Amino acid sequence: MRTKVCKEPWRYSAAGISIALRVTPRGGRDGIDGIEQLADGRSVLKVRVRAIADGGEANKAVLVLLAKSLGVPKAGVKLLSGATSRLKQIAVDGDPARLGEALRQLVSAQSKD
């Protein structure tokens, strides 16, 4: 039996979930690249976007990508912290169980590629 190296980088709340991200702007494509463990032990969801990190363009692209990937309205995805950092906290409004399951499926699909 294999143990999971990285714990899930999202936390559940009554309103939805919050996700810890590490974003790569100008990543060549928009996509979710799985889970990574940082040196300090925290887990993050790796996300890349084509947009450049200028004037909030990459942040907007990240919010749109997550909304589309999770099947929620764009207005339901908000940047909590990290506007000028690669490490960000994002809040997604919706059913926490459904959102968590959607994230697990996105991550497991990436690990099979």
Coordinates of N, CA, C and O in Angstrom, one line a residue:
M1 N 0.8 -1.2 0.0 CA 0.0 0.0 0.0 C 0.9 1.3 0.0 O 1.8 1.4 0.8
R2 N 0.6 2.1 -1.0 CA 1.4 3.4 -1.0 C 0.8 4.4 -0.2 O -0.4 4.6 -0.1
T3 N 1.7 5.2 0.5 CA 1.2 6.3 1.3 C 1.2 7.6 0.5 O 2.1 7.7 -0.4
K4 N 0.3 8.5 0.7 CA 0.3 9.7 0.0 C 1.4 10.6 0.6 O 1.4 10.9 1.8
V5 N 2.3 11.1 -0.3 CA 3.4 12.0 0.2 C 2.9 13.3 0.6 O 3.2 13.8 1.7
C6 N 2.0 13.9 -0.2 CA 1.5 15.3 0.1 C 0.1 15.2 0.5 O -0.7 14.5 0.0
K7 N -0.2 16.0 1.6 CA -1.6 16.1 2.0 C -2.3 17.1 1.1 O -1.6 17.9 0.4
E8 N -3.6 17.0 1.1 CA -4.4 17.9 0.2 C -4.1 19.4 0.6 O -4.2 19.8 1.8
P9 N -3.9 20.2 -0.4 CA -3.6 21.7 -0.1 C -4.8 22.5 0.0 O -4.8 23.7 -0.3
W10 N -6.0 21.9 0.3 CA -7.2 22.7 0.5 C -7.8 22.4 1.8 O -7.7 21.4 2.4
R11 N -8.6 23.4 2.3 CA -9.3 23.3 3.6 C -10.7 23.6 3.3 O -11.1 24.4 2.5
Y12 N -11.6 22.9 4.1 CA -13.0 23.0 3.9 C -13.6 24.0 4.9 O -13.1 24.1 6.0
S13 N -14.6 24.7 4.4 CA -15.4 25.6 5.3 C -16.8 25.5 5.0 O -17.2 24.8 4.0
A14 N -17.7 26.1 5.7 CA -19.1 26.1 5.5 C -19.5 26.6 4.1 O -20.4 26.2 3.5
A15 N -18.7 27.7 3.7 CA -19.0 28.3 2.4 C -18.4 27.7 1.2 O -18.7 28.0 0.0
G16 N -17.4 26.8 1.4 CA -16.7 26.2 0.3 C -15.3 25.7 0.7 O -15.2 25.0 1.7
I17 N -14.3 26.0 -0.1 CA -13.0 25.6 0.3 C -12.0 26.7 0.0 O -12.2 27.6 -0.8
S18 N -10.8 26.6 0.7 CA -9.7 27.5 0.4 C -8.6 26.7 -0.1 O -8.3 25.6 0.5
I19 N -7.9 27.1 -1.1 CA -6.8 26.3 -1.7 C -5.5 27.1 -1.7 O -5.4 28.3 -2.0
A20 N -4.4 26.4 -1.3 CA -3.1 27.0 -1.3 C -2.5 26.6 -2.7 O -2.5 25.5 -3.1
L21 N -2.0 27.7 -3.4 CA -1.5 27.5 -4.8 C -0.1 27.9 -4.9 O 0.4 28.8 -4.2
R22 N 0.6 27.3 -5.9 CA 1.9 27.9 -6.4 C 1.7 28.1 -7.8 O 1.5 27.2 -8.6
V23 N 1.8 29.4 -8.2 CA 1.4 29.7 -9.6 C 2.7 30.0 -10.4 O 3.6 30.6 -10.0
T24 N 2.7 29.5 -11.7 CA 3.7 29.8 -12.6 C 3.1 30.6 -13.7 O 2.4 30.1 -14.6
P25 N 3.4 32.0 -13.7 CA 2.9 32.8 -14.9 C 3.8 32.5 -16.1 O 4.9 32.0 -16.0
R26 N 3.3 32.8 -17.3 CA 3.9 32.5 -18.5 C 4.4 31.1 -18.6 O 5.5 30.8 -19.1
G27 N 3.4 30.2 -18.2 CA 3.7 28.8 -18.1 C 3.5 28.0 -19.4 O 3.6 26.8 -19.5
G28 N 3.2 28.7 -20.5 CA 3.0 28.1 -21.8 C 1.6 27.6 -22.1 O 1.2 27.4 -23.2
R29 N 0.9 27.3 -21.0 CA -0.5 26.8 -21.2 C -1.2 27.1 -19.8 O -0.5 27.4 -18.8
D30 N -2.5 27.0 -19.9 CA -3.3 27.1 -18.6 C -3.6 25.7 -18.1 O -4.1 24.9 -18.9
G31 N -3.2 25.4 -16.9 CA -3.5 24.0 -16.4 C -3.1 23.8 -15.0 O -2.4 24.7 -14.4
I32 N -3.6 22.7 -14.5 CA -3.3 22.3 -13.1 C -2.3 21.2 -13.2 O -2.6 20.2 -13.9
D33 N -1.2 21.3 -12.5 CA -0.1 20.3 -12.6 C 0.1 19.4 -11.4 O 1.1 18.8 -11.2
G34 N -0.9 19.3 -10.5 CA -0.9 18.4 -9.4 C -0.5 19.1 -8.1 O -0.6 20.3 -8.0
I35 N -0.1 18.3 -7.1 CA 0.2 18.8 -5.8 C 1.7 18.7 -5.6 O 2.4 17.7 -6.0
E36 N 2.3 19.7 -4.9 CA 3.7 19.7 -4.6 C 3.9 20.0 -3.1 O 3.1 20.8 -2.6
Q37 N 4.9 19.5 -2.5 CA 5.2 19.8 -1.1 C 6.4 20.8 -1.1 O 7.4 20.5 -1.7
L38 N 6.2 21.9 -0.4 CA 7.2 22.9 -0.3 C 8.2 22.5 0.7 O 8.0 21.5 1.5
A39 N 9.3 23.2 0.8 CA 10.4 22.8 1.7 C 10.0 22.9 3.1 O 10.5 22.1 4.0
D40 N 9.0 23.8 3.4 CA 8.6 23.9 4.8 C 7.5 22.9 5.2 O 6.9 22.9 6.3
G41 N 7.2 22.0 4.3 CA 6.2 20.9 4.5 C 4.8 21.2 4.1 O 4.0 20.3 4.1
R42 N 4.5 22.4 3.7 CA 3.1 22.7 3.3 C 2.9 22.2 1.9 O 3.8 22.1 1.1
S43 N 1.7 21.8 1.6 CA 1.3 21.3 0.3 C 0.6 22.4 -0.5 O -0.1 23.2 0.1
V44 N 0.9 22.5 -1.8 CA 0.3 23.5 -2.6 C -0.2 22.8 -3.9 O 0.4 21.8 -4.4
L45 N -1.2 23.4 -4.5 CA -1.7 22.9 -5.8 C -0.9 23.7 -6.9 O -0.9 25.0 -6.8
K46 N -0.2 23.0 -7.8 CA 0.6 23.7 -8.8 C -0.3 24.1 -10.0 O -1.0 23.2 -10.5
V47 N -0.3 25.4 -10.3 CA -1.1 25.9 -11.4 C -0.2 26.7 -12.3 O 0.7 27.4 -11.8
R48 N -0.4 26.6 -13.6 CA 0.3 27.4 -14.6 C -0.7 28.1 -15.5 O -1.7 27.6 -15.8
V49 N -0.3 29.3 -15.9 CA -1.1 30.1 -16.8 C -0.3 30.7 -17.8 O 0.9 31.0 -17.6
R50 N -0.9 31.0 -19.0 CA -0.1 31.7 -20.1 C 0.1 33.2 -19.8 O 1.1 33.7 -20.3
A51 N -0.8 33.8 -19.0 CA -0.7 35.2 -18.8 C 0.5 35.6 -18.0 O 1.1 34.8 -17.3
I52 N 1.0 36.8 -18.3 CA 2.1 37.4 -17.6 C 1.7 37.9 -16.2 O 0.6 38.3 -16.0
A53 N 2.7 38.0 -15.3 CA 2.4 38.5 -14.0 C 2.6 40.0 -14.0 O 3.5 40.6 -13.5
D54 N 1.6 40.7 -14.6 CA 1.7 42.1 -14.8 C 0.3 42.7 -14.7 O -0.6 42.3 -15.4
G55 N 0.1 43.6 -13.7 CA -1.2 44.2 -13.6 C -2.3 43.3 -13.2 O -3.5 43.5 -13.5
G56 N -2.0 42.2 -12.5 CA -3.0 41.2 -12.1 C -3.5 40.3 -13.2 O -4.4 39.5 -12.9
E57 N -2.8 40.3 -14.3 CA -3.3 39.4 -15.4 C -3.2 37.9 -15.1 O -4.1 37.2 -15.3
A58 N -2.1 37.5 -14.5 CA -1.9 36.1 -14.1 C -2.9 35.7 -13.0 O -3.5 34.6 -13.1
N59 N -3.2 36.6 -12.1 CA -4.2 36.3 -11.0 C -5.6 36.1 -11.6 O -6.3 35.2 -11.3
K60 N -5.9 37.0 -12.6 CA -7.2 36.8 -13.3 C -7.3 35.5 -14.0 O -8.3 34.8 -13.9
A61 N -6.2 35.1 -14.7 CA -6.2 33.9 -15.4 C -6.3 32.7 -14.5 O -7.0 31.7 -14.8
V62 N -5.7 32.8 -13.3 CA -5.8 31.7 -12.3 C -7.2 31.5 -11.8 O -7.8 30.4 -11.8
L63 N -7.9 32.6 -11.5 CA -9.3 32.6 -11.0 C -10.2 32.0 -12.1 O -11.1 31.2 -11.8
V64 N -10.0 32.4 -13.4 CA -10.8 31.9 -14.5 C -10.6 30.4 -14.6 O -11.5 29.6 -14.8
L65 N -9.3 30.0 -14.6 CA -9.0 28.5 -14.8 C -9.6 27.7 -13.7 O -10.2 26.7 -14.0
L66 N -9.5 28.2 -12.4 CA -10.1 27.4 -11.3 C -11.6 27.3 -11.4 O -12.2 26.3 -11.2
A67 N -12.2 28.4 -11.8 CA -13.7 28.5 -11.9 C -14.1 27.4 -13.0 O -15.1 26.6 -12.8
K68 N -13.4 27.5 -14.1 CA -13.8 26.6 -15.2 C -13.5 25.1 -14.8 O -14.4 24.2 -15.1
S69 N -12.4 24.9 -14.2 CA -12.0 23.5 -13.8 C -12.9 22.9 -12.8 O -13.2 21.7 -12.8
L70 N -13.4 23.7 -11.9 CA -14.3 23.3 -10.8 C -15.8 23.4 -11.1 O -16.6 23.0 -10.3
G71 N -16.1 24.0 -12.2 CA -17.5 24.2 -12.6 C -18.3 25.1 -11.7 O -19.4 24.9 -11.4
V72 N -17.6 26.2 -11.3 CA -18.3 27.2 -10.5 C -18.3 28.6 -11.2 O -17.4 28.8 -12.1
P73 N -19.2 29.5 -10.9 CA -19.1 30.8 -11.5 C -17.8 31.6 -11.2 O -17.3 31.4 -10.1
K74 N -17.3 32.4 -12.1 CA -16.1 33.1 -11.9 C -16.2 34.0 -10.6 O -15.3 34.2 -9.9
A75 N -17.4 34.5 -10.3 CA -17.6 35.3 -9.1 C -17.5 34.5 -7.8 O -17.3 35.1 -6.8
G76 N -17.5 33.2 -7.9 CA -17.4 32.4 -6.8 C -15.9 32.0 -6.4 O -15.7 31.3 -5.5
V77 N -15.0 32.5 -7.2 CA -13.6 32.3 -6.9 C -12.9 33.6 -6.6 O -12.9 34.5 -7.4
K78 N -12.3 33.7 -5.4 CA -11.6 34.9 -5.0 C -10.2 34.7 -4.5 O -9.9 33.7 -3.9
L79 N -9.4 35.7 -4.7 CA -8.0 35.7 -4.2 C -8.0 36.2 -2.8 O -8.5 37.3 -2.5
L80 N -7.6 35.3 -1.9 CA -7.5 35.7 -0.4 C -6.2 36.4 -0.1 O -6.2 37.4 0.6
S81 N -5.1 35.9 -0.6 CA -3.8 36.5 -0.3 C -2.8 36.1 -1.3 O -3.0 35.1 -2.1
G82 N -1.7 36.8 -1.4 CA -0.6 36.5 -2.4 C -0.8 37.2 -3.7 O -0.3 36.6 -4.7
A83 N -1.4 38.3 -3.8 CA -1.6 39.0 -5.1 C -0.3 39.2 -5.9 O -0.3 39.1 -7.1
T84 N 0.8 39.4 -5.2 CA 2.1 39.7 -5.9 C 3.1 38.6 -5.6 O 4.2 38.7 -5.9
S85 N 2.6 37.4 -5.1 CA 3.5 36.3 -4.8 C 3.1 35.1 -5.7 O 2.0 35.0 -6.2
R86 N 4.0 34.2 -5.9 CA 3.7 32.9 -6.6 C 2.8 32.0 -5.7 O 2.1 31.2 -6.2
L87 N 3.0 32.2 -4.3 CA 2.1 31.4 -3.4 C 0.9 32.2 -3.1 O 1.0 33.4 -2.7
K88 N -0.3 31.6 -3.3 CA -1.5 32.3 -3.2 C -2.5 31.5 -2.4 O -2.4 30.2 -2.3
Q89 N -3.5 32.1 -1.8 CA -4.6 31.5 -1.1 C -5.9 31.9 -1.9 O -6.1 33.1 -2.1
I90 N -6.6 30.9 -2.4 CA -7.8 31.2 -3.2 C -9.0 30.6 -2.4 O -8.9 29.5 -1.9
A91 N -10.1 31.3 -2.4 CA -11.4 30.8 -1.8 C -12.3 30.5 -3.0 O -12.4 31.2 -3.9
V92 N -13.0 29.3 -2.9 CA -14.0 28.9 -3.9 C -15.3 28.6 -3.1 O -15.3 27.8 -2.2
D93 N -16.3 29.3 -3.5 CA -17.6 29.2 -2.9 C -18.4 28.0 -3.6 O -18.3 27.8 -4.8
G94 N -19.1 27.2 -2.7 CA -19.8 26.1 -3.3 C -19.9 25.0 -2.3 O -19.4 25.1 -1.1
D95 N -20.4 23.8 -2.7 CA -20.5 22.7 -1.8 C -19.1 22.1 -1.6 O -18.4 21.7 -2.5
P96 N -18.6 22.2 -0.3 CA -17.2 21.8 0.0 C -16.9 20.3 -0.5 O -15.9 20.0 -1.0
A97 N -17.9 19.4 -0.2 CA -17.6 18.0 -0.6 C -17.5 17.9 -2.1 O -16.6 17.2 -2.6
R98 N -18.3 18.5 -2.9 CA -18.3 18.4 -4.3 C -17.0 19.1 -4.9 O -16.3 18.5 -5.7
L99 N -16.6 20.2 -4.3 CA -15.4 20.9 -4.7 C -14.1 20.1 -4.4 O -13.2 20.0 -5.2
G100 N -14.1 19.5 -3.2 CA -13.0 18.6 -2.8 C -12.9 17.4 -3.7 O -11.7 17.1 -4.2
E101 N -14.0 16.8 -4.1 CA -14.0 15.7 -5.0 C -13.5 16.1 -6.4 O -12.7 15.4 -7.0
A102 N -14.0 17.3 -6.9 CA -13.5 17.8 -8.2 C -12.0 18.0 -8.2 O -11.3 17.7 -9.2
L103 N -11.5 18.6 -7.1 CA -10.0 18.8 -7.0 C -9.3 17.5 -7.0 O -8.2 17.4 -7.7
R104 N -9.8 16.5 -6.3 CA -9.1 15.2 -6.2 C -9.0 14.6 -7.6 O -8.0 14.0 -8.0
Q105 N -10.1 14.7 -8.4 CA -10.2 14.2 -9.7 C -9.2 14.9 -10.7 O -8.5 14.3 -11.5
L106 N -9.1 16.2 -10.5 CA -8.2 17.0 -11.4 C -6.8 16.6 -11.1 O -6.0 16.4 -12.0
V107 N -6.4 16.4 -9.8 CA -5.1 16.1 -9.4 C -4.7 14.7 -9.8 O -3.7 14.4 -10.3
S108 N -5.7 13.7 -9.7 CA -5.4 12.4 -10.0 C -5.3 12.2 -11.6 O -4.5 11.5 -12.1
A109 N -6.0 13.0 -12.3 CA -5.9 13.0 -13.8 C -4.5 13.5 -14.2 O -3.9 13.0 -15.1
Q110 N -4.0 14.5 -13.5 CA -2.7 15.0 -13.8 C -1.6 14.0 -13.5 O -0.6 13.8 -14.2
S111 N -1.7 13.2 -12.4 CA -0.7 12.3 -12.0 C -0.7 11.1 -13.0 O 0.3 10.4 -13.0
K112 N -1.7 10.9 -13.8 CA -1.7 9.8 -14.8 C -1.1 10.2 -16.1 O -0.8 9.4 -16.9
D113 N -1.0 11.5 -16.3 CA -0.4 12.0 -17.6 C 1.0 11.6 -17.8 O 1.8 11.7 -16.9

